[in-house]
Short mmCIF file of C-alpha atoms in Angstrom, two decimals:
data_model
loop_
_atom_site.label_atom_id
_atom_site.label_comp_id
_atom_site.label_asym_id
_atom_site.label_seq_id
_atom_site.Cartn_x
_atom_site.Cartn_y
_atom_site.Cartn_z
CA UNK N 1 -61.87 -65.40 -161.31
CA UNK N 2 -63.40 -66.43 -164.62
CA UNK N 3 -65.98 -68.71 -163.07
CA UNK N 4 -67.49 -69.06 -166.52
CA UNK N 5 -64.66 -71.38 -167.46
CA UNK N 6 -64.27 -73.33 -164.28
CA UNK N 7 -66.65 -76.17 -165.12
CA UNK N 8 -65.53 -76.86 -168.65
CA UNK N 9 -61.93 -75.82 -168.72
CA UNK N 10 -60.67 -78.50 -171.10
CA UNK N 11 -62.99 -77.43 -173.90
CA UNK N 12 -61.99 -73.82 -173.54
CA UNK N 13 -58.30 -74.52 -173.29
CA UNK N 14 -58.42 -75.90 -176.84
CA UNK N 15 -58.89 -72.35 -178.03
CA UNK N 16 -55.43 -71.51 -176.71
CA UNK N 17 -53.44 -73.98 -178.78
CA UNK N 18 -50.56 -72.53 -180.78
CA UNK N 19 -47.89 -73.84 -183.09
CA UNK N 20 -44.14 -73.44 -183.02
CA UNK N 21 -43.58 -74.70 -186.53
CA UNK N 22 -44.46 -78.37 -186.39
CA UNK N 23 -44.58 -78.33 -182.63
CA UNK N 24 -48.14 -77.90 -181.40
CA UNK N 25 -48.67 -76.58 -177.88
CA UNK N 26 -51.84 -76.85 -175.86
CA UNK N 27 -51.37 -73.32 -174.54
CA UNK N 28 -48.80 -70.65 -175.45
CA UNK N 29 -47.11 -70.77 -172.03
CA UNK N 30 -43.68 -72.37 -171.81
CA UNK N 31 -41.96 -72.72 -168.46
CA UNK N 32 -38.48 -71.27 -168.86
CA UNK N 33 -35.32 -73.20 -168.27
CA UNK N 34 -33.69 -72.56 -164.93
CA UNK N 35 -36.77 -71.39 -163.09
CA UNK N 36 -38.97 -74.48 -163.09
CA UNK N 37 -36.62 -77.13 -161.80
CA UNK N 38 -36.47 -80.15 -164.07
CA UNK N 39 -40.21 -79.92 -164.58
CA UNK N 40 -41.84 -82.33 -162.12
CA UNK N 41 -41.35 -80.35 -158.91
CA UNK N 42 -44.49 -78.20 -158.91
CA UNK N 43 -47.05 -80.86 -159.80
CA UNK N 44 -48.69 -80.47 -156.41
CA UNK N 45 -49.27 -76.71 -156.61
CA UNK N 46 -49.38 -75.72 -160.29
CA UNK N 47 -52.10 -76.87 -162.68
CA UNK N 48 -50.09 -78.49 -165.48
CA UNK N 49 -53.12 -78.60 -167.80
CA UNK N 50 -52.54 -74.93 -168.55
CA UNK N 51 -48.87 -75.28 -169.46
CA UNK N 52 -47.95 -75.71 -173.12
CA UNK N 53 -44.42 -76.94 -172.51
CA UNK N 54 -41.87 -77.23 -169.75
CA UNK N 55 -38.21 -76.54 -170.38
CA UNK N 56 -35.83 -78.49 -168.16
CA UNK N 57 -32.94 -77.04 -166.25
CA UNK N 58 -30.05 -76.77 -168.66
CA UNK N 59 -28.30 -80.15 -168.76
CA UNK N 60 -24.54 -80.36 -169.18
CA UNK N 61 -22.19 -83.31 -169.65
CA UNK N 62 -21.11 -83.51 -166.01
CA UNK N 63 -22.82 -82.63 -162.76
CA UNK N 64 -22.43 -78.93 -161.99
CA UNK N 65 -22.81 -77.37 -158.54
CA UNK N 66 -22.97 -73.95 -160.17
CA UNK N 67 -21.31 -70.79 -158.95
CA UNK N 68 -20.54 -69.94 -155.36
CA UNK N 69 -23.07 -68.06 -153.20
CA UNK N 70 -24.33 -65.41 -152.98
CA UNK N 71 -25.95 -65.97 -156.33
CA UNK N 72 -29.30 -64.23 -156.04
CA UNK N 73 -30.09 -60.59 -155.43
CA UNK N 74 -33.35 -58.73 -155.83
CA UNK N 75 -33.05 -55.25 -157.27
CA UNK N 76 -35.64 -52.89 -158.79
CA UNK N 77 -38.38 -55.55 -158.80
CA UNK N 78 -36.16 -57.90 -160.79
CA UNK N 79 -33.81 -60.73 -159.98
CA UNK N 80 -30.07 -60.77 -160.49
CA UNK N 81 -28.61 -64.27 -160.50
CA UNK N 82 -25.43 -66.15 -161.01
CA UNK N 83 -26.68 -69.71 -160.57
CA UNK N 84 -24.15 -71.03 -163.06
CA UNK N 85 -26.16 -73.89 -164.60
CA UNK N 86 -26.30 -76.03 -161.47
CA UNK N 87 -27.60 -79.39 -162.69
CA UNK N 88 -27.33 -83.13 -162.29
CA UNK N 89 -25.42 -83.80 -165.52
CA UNK N 90 -26.67 -85.88 -168.43
CA UNK N 91 -26.26 -89.36 -166.95
CA UNK N 92 -28.03 -88.61 -163.68
CA UNK N 93 -30.68 -86.70 -165.57
CA UNK N 94 -31.35 -89.63 -167.87
CA UNK N 95 -31.38 -92.31 -165.17
CA UNK N 96 -32.76 -90.49 -162.13
CA UNK N 97 -34.74 -87.45 -163.24
CA UNK N 98 -36.18 -88.20 -166.64
CA UNK N 99 -38.35 -91.08 -165.33
CA UNK N 100 -40.15 -88.49 -163.20
CA UNK N 101 -40.99 -86.51 -166.33
CA UNK N 102 -42.28 -89.28 -168.57
CA UNK N 103 -45.92 -88.86 -167.59
CA UNK N 104 -46.28 -85.10 -167.28
CA UNK N 105 -48.95 -83.64 -169.52
CA UNK N 106 -47.15 -80.65 -171.10
CA UNK N 107 -44.60 -81.09 -173.82
CA UNK N 108 -41.03 -81.35 -172.62
CA UNK N 109 -38.23 -79.21 -174.00
CA UNK N 110 -34.71 -80.29 -173.13
CA UNK N 111 -32.34 -77.40 -172.46
CA UNK N 112 -28.73 -78.22 -173.23
CA UNK N 113 -25.61 -76.29 -172.30
CA UNK N 114 -21.88 -76.67 -172.40
CA UNK N 115 -18.52 -75.00 -172.36
CA UNK N 116 -17.62 -76.20 -175.85
CA UNK N 117 -19.39 -77.17 -179.05
CA UNK N 118 -18.29 -80.76 -178.44
CA UNK N 119 -19.97 -80.79 -175.05
CA UNK N 120 -23.30 -79.65 -176.49
CA UNK N 121 -23.12 -82.32 -179.15
CA UNK N 122 -22.24 -85.05 -176.69
CA UNK N 123 -25.22 -84.20 -174.50
CA UNK N 124 -27.58 -84.08 -177.48
CA UNK N 125 -26.40 -87.47 -178.69
CA UNK N 126 -26.62 -88.98 -175.23
CA UNK N 127 -30.20 -87.81 -174.67
CA UNK N 128 -31.55 -88.07 -178.23
CA UNK N 129 -33.40 -91.30 -177.46
CA UNK N 130 -35.70 -89.75 -174.84
CA UNK N 131 -39.02 -89.94 -176.66
CA UNK N 132 -40.93 -87.64 -174.32
CA UNK N 133 -38.62 -84.79 -175.33
CA UNK N 134 -40.42 -82.72 -177.99
CA UNK N 135 -37.62 -80.28 -178.76
CA UNK N 136 -34.03 -79.40 -177.92
CA UNK N 137 -33.20 -75.91 -176.67
CA UNK N 138 -29.61 -74.83 -177.10
CA UNK N 139 -28.74 -72.53 -174.23
CA UNK N 140 -26.04 -70.53 -175.98
CA UNK N 141 -26.60 -67.36 -174.01
CA UNK N 142 -26.13 -68.03 -170.30
CA UNK N 143 -24.18 -65.06 -168.92
CA UNK N 144 -22.97 -67.01 -165.90
CA UNK N 145 -20.47 -69.47 -167.32
CA UNK N 146 -17.60 -67.31 -168.51
CA UNK N 147 -16.64 -64.83 -165.76
CA UNK N 148 -16.70 -61.97 -168.27
CA UNK N 149 -20.25 -62.87 -169.28
CA UNK N 150 -19.30 -64.00 -172.80
CA UNK N 151 -21.23 -66.76 -174.50
CA UNK N 152 -21.59 -68.45 -177.87
CA UNK N 153 -23.80 -65.68 -179.23
CA UNK N 154 -20.71 -63.47 -179.24
CA UNK N 155 -18.98 -65.96 -181.55
CA UNK N 156 -21.10 -66.17 -184.70
CA UNK N 157 -18.90 -68.76 -186.40
CA UNK N 158 -18.98 -71.12 -183.41
CA UNK N 159 -22.70 -70.54 -182.94
CA UNK N 160 -23.43 -71.32 -186.55
CA UNK N 161 -21.20 -74.38 -186.41
CA UNK N 162 -22.96 -75.65 -183.27
CA UNK N 163 -26.42 -75.32 -184.79
CA UNK N 164 -25.35 -77.00 -188.04
CA UNK N 165 -23.72 -79.90 -186.21
CA UNK N 166 -26.67 -80.25 -183.83
CA UNK N 167 -29.02 -80.31 -186.81
CA UNK N 168 -27.07 -83.25 -188.12
CA UNK N 169 -27.51 -85.40 -185.01
CA UNK N 170 -31.04 -84.72 -183.81
CA UNK N 171 -34.36 -85.17 -185.53
CA UNK N 172 -36.13 -83.06 -182.93
CA UNK N 173 -36.93 -79.37 -183.47
CA UNK N 174 -34.03 -77.16 -182.40
CA UNK N 175 -34.72 -74.02 -180.38
CA UNK N 176 -31.88 -71.53 -179.92
CA UNK N 177 -32.04 -69.31 -176.86
CA UNK N 178 -30.61 -66.00 -178.00
CA UNK N 179 -28.75 -63.49 -175.87
CA UNK N 180 -30.32 -60.07 -175.36
CA UNK N 181 -26.89 -58.60 -174.79
CA UNK N 182 -26.01 -58.10 -178.44
CA UNK N 183 -27.68 -55.25 -180.31
CA UNK N 184 -28.44 -57.26 -183.41
CA UNK N 185 -30.85 -59.86 -182.04
CA UNK N 186 -32.47 -60.31 -185.43
CA UNK N 187 -29.09 -60.87 -187.08
CA UNK N 188 -28.10 -63.58 -184.60
CA UNK N 189 -31.53 -65.13 -184.99
CA UNK N 190 -31.20 -65.17 -188.75
CA UNK N 191 -27.82 -66.84 -188.47
CA UNK N 192 -29.30 -69.60 -186.31
CA UNK N 193 -32.21 -70.22 -188.69
CA UNK N 194 -29.84 -70.33 -191.65
CA UNK N 195 -27.75 -72.90 -189.81
CA UNK N 196 -30.75 -75.18 -189.29
CA UNK N 197 -32.56 -74.03 -186.16
CA UNK N 198 -36.35 -74.30 -186.18
CA UNK N 199 -37.41 -71.97 -183.38
CA UNK N 200 -35.97 -68.89 -181.66
CA UNK N 201 -36.23 -68.11 -177.98
CA UNK N 202 -35.82 -64.37 -177.50
CA UNK N 203 -34.20 -64.07 -175.09
CA UNK N 204 -32.10 -65.11 -172.08
CA UNK N 205 -31.31 -62.91 -169.07
CA UNK N 206 -29.66 -59.53 -169.47
CA UNK N 207 -26.13 -59.14 -168.17
CA UNK N 208 -26.28 -57.02 -165.04
CA UNK N 209 -24.57 -56.25 -161.80
CA UNK N 210 -25.03 -54.29 -158.59
CA UNK N 211 -22.87 -53.04 -155.74
CA UNK N 212 -23.44 -52.82 -152.03
CA UNK N 213 -23.32 -49.35 -150.54
CA UNK N 214 -21.28 -47.76 -149.02
CA UNK N 215 -18.66 -50.49 -149.18
CA UNK N 216 -19.03 -50.98 -152.95
CA UNK N 217 -18.73 -54.72 -153.26
CA UNK N 218 -20.42 -56.82 -155.92
CA UNK N 219 -23.61 -58.28 -154.51
CA UNK N 220 -23.05 -61.65 -156.19
CA UNK N 221 -20.10 -63.99 -155.93
CA UNK N 222 -19.08 -62.90 -159.44
CA UNK N 223 -19.03 -59.37 -160.83
CA UNK N 224 -21.71 -60.10 -163.44
CA UNK N 225 -25.02 -61.90 -163.31
CA UNK N 226 -28.16 -62.39 -165.37
CA UNK N 227 -31.02 -59.95 -164.76
CA UNK N 228 -34.64 -61.05 -165.19
CA UNK N 229 -38.15 -60.20 -164.09
CA UNK N 230 -40.64 -57.45 -164.80
CA UNK N 231 -38.14 -54.60 -165.40
CA UNK N 232 -36.73 -56.26 -168.53
CA UNK N 233 -40.13 -56.65 -170.20
CA UNK N 234 -40.18 -53.51 -172.41
CA UNK N 235 -36.72 -54.28 -173.78
CA UNK N 236 -37.62 -57.90 -174.42
CA UNK N 237 -40.83 -56.84 -176.14
CA UNK N 238 -38.88 -54.58 -178.48
CA UNK N 239 -36.44 -57.36 -179.33
CA UNK N 240 -39.24 -59.75 -180.20
CA UNK N 241 -40.90 -57.13 -182.38
CA UNK N 242 -37.61 -56.28 -184.13
CA UNK N 243 -36.91 -59.93 -184.84
CA UNK N 244 -40.43 -60.54 -186.13
CA UNK N 245 -39.98 -57.71 -188.65
CA UNK N 246 -37.13 -59.62 -190.23
CA UNK N 247 -37.99 -63.29 -189.75
CA UNK N 248 -41.05 -65.49 -190.14
CA UNK N 249 -39.66 -68.30 -187.99
CA UNK N 250 -41.47 -69.37 -184.82
CA UNK N 251 -40.56 -67.23 -181.81
CA UNK N 252 -40.79 -67.92 -178.09
CA UNK N 253 -40.79 -64.61 -176.23
CA UNK N 254 -39.01 -64.49 -172.88
CA UNK N 255 -38.45 -61.67 -170.44
CA UNK N 256 -40.49 -60.26 -167.63
CA UNK N 257 -43.91 -61.88 -168.01
CA UNK N 258 -45.69 -61.62 -164.69
CA UNK N 259 -49.20 -60.69 -165.78
CA UNK N 260 -51.76 -61.01 -168.58
CA UNK N 261 -50.94 -57.70 -170.27
CA UNK N 262 -47.31 -58.55 -170.78
CA UNK N 263 -48.13 -62.06 -172.01
CA UNK N 264 -50.68 -60.82 -174.54
CA UNK N 265 -48.32 -58.05 -175.65
CA UNK N 266 -45.66 -60.60 -176.54
CA UNK N 267 -48.16 -62.45 -178.72
CA UNK N 268 -49.31 -59.20 -180.28
CA UNK N 269 -45.81 -58.29 -181.48
CA UNK N 270 -45.46 -61.65 -183.15
CA UNK N 271 -44.39 -64.26 -180.63
CA UNK N 272 -45.95 -67.69 -181.15
CA UNK N 273 -45.45 -68.70 -177.53
CA UNK N 274 -44.50 -66.97 -174.29
CA UNK N 275 -42.01 -68.10 -171.72
CA UNK N 276 -42.67 -67.81 -168.00
CA UNK N 277 -39.50 -67.60 -165.93
CA UNK N 278 -38.93 -65.49 -162.86
CA UNK N 279 -42.67 -64.83 -162.66
CA UNK N 280 -43.37 -68.33 -161.39
CA UNK N 281 -41.53 -67.59 -158.14
CA UNK N 282 -44.13 -64.96 -157.37
CA UNK N 283 -47.14 -66.95 -158.42
CA UNK N 284 -47.25 -70.70 -158.88
CA UNK N 285 -50.68 -70.33 -160.46
CA UNK N 286 -49.57 -68.06 -163.29
CA UNK N 287 -50.15 -70.53 -166.19
CA UNK N 288 -53.79 -71.00 -165.23
CA UNK N 289 -54.36 -67.30 -164.58
CA UNK N 290 -52.85 -66.37 -167.93
CA UNK N 291 -54.88 -69.02 -169.72
CA UNK N 292 -58.22 -67.96 -168.27
CA UNK N 293 -57.34 -64.30 -168.77
CA UNK N 294 -56.38 -64.86 -172.38
CA UNK N 295 -59.58 -66.79 -173.06
CA UNK N 296 -61.61 -63.89 -171.71
CA UNK N 297 -59.60 -61.40 -173.76
CA UNK N 298 -60.04 -63.37 -177.00
CA UNK N 299 -63.74 -63.67 -176.39
CA UNK N 300 -64.16 -59.95 -175.70
CA UNK N 301 -62.27 -58.99 -178.84
CA UNK N 302 -63.86 -61.82 -180.79
CA UNK N 303 -60.57 -63.00 -182.25
CA UNK N 304 -58.64 -66.27 -182.27
CA UNK N 305 -55.16 -66.69 -180.88
CA UNK N 306 -53.85 -66.96 -184.44
CA UNK N 307 -55.29 -63.53 -185.20
CA UNK N 308 -53.86 -62.12 -181.99
CA UNK N 309 -50.31 -63.14 -182.91
CA UNK N 310 -48.72 -60.15 -184.64
CA UNK N 311 -51.79 -57.95 -184.31
CA UNK N 312 -49.94 -54.97 -182.79
CA UNK N 313 -50.08 -51.86 -184.93
CA UNK N 314 -49.28 -48.18 -184.62
CA UNK N 315 -52.77 -47.19 -185.74
CA UNK N 316 -54.51 -49.23 -183.07
CA UNK N 317 -52.53 -47.59 -180.32
CA UNK N 318 -52.97 -43.95 -181.31
CA UNK N 319 -54.98 -41.88 -178.92
CA UNK N 320 -54.91 -44.45 -176.12
CA UNK Z 1 -44.11 -71.89 -143.62
CA UNK Z 2 -42.06 -69.10 -145.13
CA UNK Z 3 -39.14 -71.46 -145.24
CA UNK Z 4 -41.28 -73.91 -147.18
CA UNK Z 5 -41.98 -71.41 -149.93
CA UNK Z 6 -38.36 -70.37 -150.10
CA UNK Z 7 -37.38 -74.00 -150.23
CA UNK Z 8 -39.73 -74.67 -153.14
CA UNK Z 9 -38.32 -71.73 -155.06
CA UNK Z 10 -34.80 -72.89 -154.44
CA UNK Z 11 -35.69 -76.40 -155.50
CA UNK Z 12 -36.82 -74.84 -158.78
CA UNK Z 13 -33.50 -73.03 -159.09
CA UNK Z 14 -31.54 -76.10 -158.00
CA UNK Z 15 -29.55 -74.41 -155.30
CA UNK Z 16 -29.23 -75.59 -151.71
CA UNK Z 17 -31.85 -74.68 -149.14
CA UNK Z 18 -29.20 -73.60 -146.67
CA UNK Z 19 -28.01 -70.98 -149.11
CA UNK Z 20 -31.45 -69.43 -149.35
CA UNK Z 21 -32.02 -69.13 -145.65
CA UNK Z 22 -28.85 -67.17 -145.12
CA UNK Z 23 -29.89 -64.60 -147.68
CA UNK Z 24 -33.64 -64.31 -147.31
CA UNK Z 25 -33.83 -60.54 -147.00
CA UNK Z 26 -32.06 -60.02 -150.27
CA UNK Z 27 -33.69 -62.61 -152.42
CA UNK Z 28 -36.62 -62.41 -154.75
CA UNK Z 29 -39.09 -64.21 -152.58
CA UNK Z 30 -40.03 -61.28 -150.41
CA UNK Z 31 -42.53 -61.64 -147.62
CA UNK Z 32 -45.58 -60.23 -149.43
CA UNK Z 33 -45.34 -62.82 -152.14
CA UNK Z 34 -44.62 -65.57 -149.71
CA UNK Z 35 -47.71 -64.81 -147.64
CA UNK Z 36 -49.84 -64.60 -150.77
CA UNK Z 37 -48.52 -67.92 -152.02
CA UNK Z 38 -49.11 -69.58 -148.67
CA UNK Z 39 -52.73 -68.46 -148.63
CA UNK Z 40 -53.42 -69.29 -152.26
CA UNK Z 41 -51.89 -72.73 -152.29
CA UNK Z 42 -52.37 -73.60 -148.65
CA UNK Z 43 -48.74 -74.45 -148.24
#
């Protein structure tokens, strides 16, 4: 695959750099929170040179074991989960896990979660001094905390308040991970930017569920879970496009990227970077494959990555 | 070998290995992918 690049990869990778506002990434690929451990675990099998940034597991104030099993179910080529933000908690993360991340090459994005605005703020304050962290991602859209699937994105006042207060206590860029479960993604995004967020991540998993047959029991330990993987891609693509029509802010596109076409499509509708989540379970080499594939694509079309971002048009697609 | 791949994926998700092995048929890491990963990365 792409032997042309194999001997001089570093020079070619430079052509893939992209910006999320002031945050420069070596490549547009960001490893999504919740699917890439804390970030150090795959060093032996994934080529980190091709990763723009790694997002940690969502960190909460206290250690969380997450929800009860079963909490994974594969359905229609996608993954239904109710992990429930299992994580070490902020103190153990800072003392035991963060030292393992200090020397990784990609940028590090710290995902933060909580059950209250105060909890988010406490975690941000506690971890603000970690210099390797390039940005804070507020996970305000996990469907697996409240048993009814509700999250902060369904409470605009609280969401706005959280972003404003977070803005006041961190100097790092703030990313807000938006829910896909509200129709007005662009409206929620606009609210976050107005409150002081720098970057939007569109979006988290879709609320979903499934029943066993014929006994009709929920397949997970809770009625609802988060659905991810290839089947959600067209919906995610539409949400990114809709948001880009209304906002100029930097966008990370998330949802169903498992191949080059989907990754490039996200860039073409206006995303500045692309998140890889569930796709990494299928292929640990995805960041490198996407990088080499994108380089080939840019060369064939004779365009830069900056020109590719937002290039999608109705005219170009007619007749194909 | 298959258990190794499943274990890696569950390390990424931060859920216990024992949980994965009781539910292997129903999880995302189906055999085709596992075999492909094993060959590609010599795990």
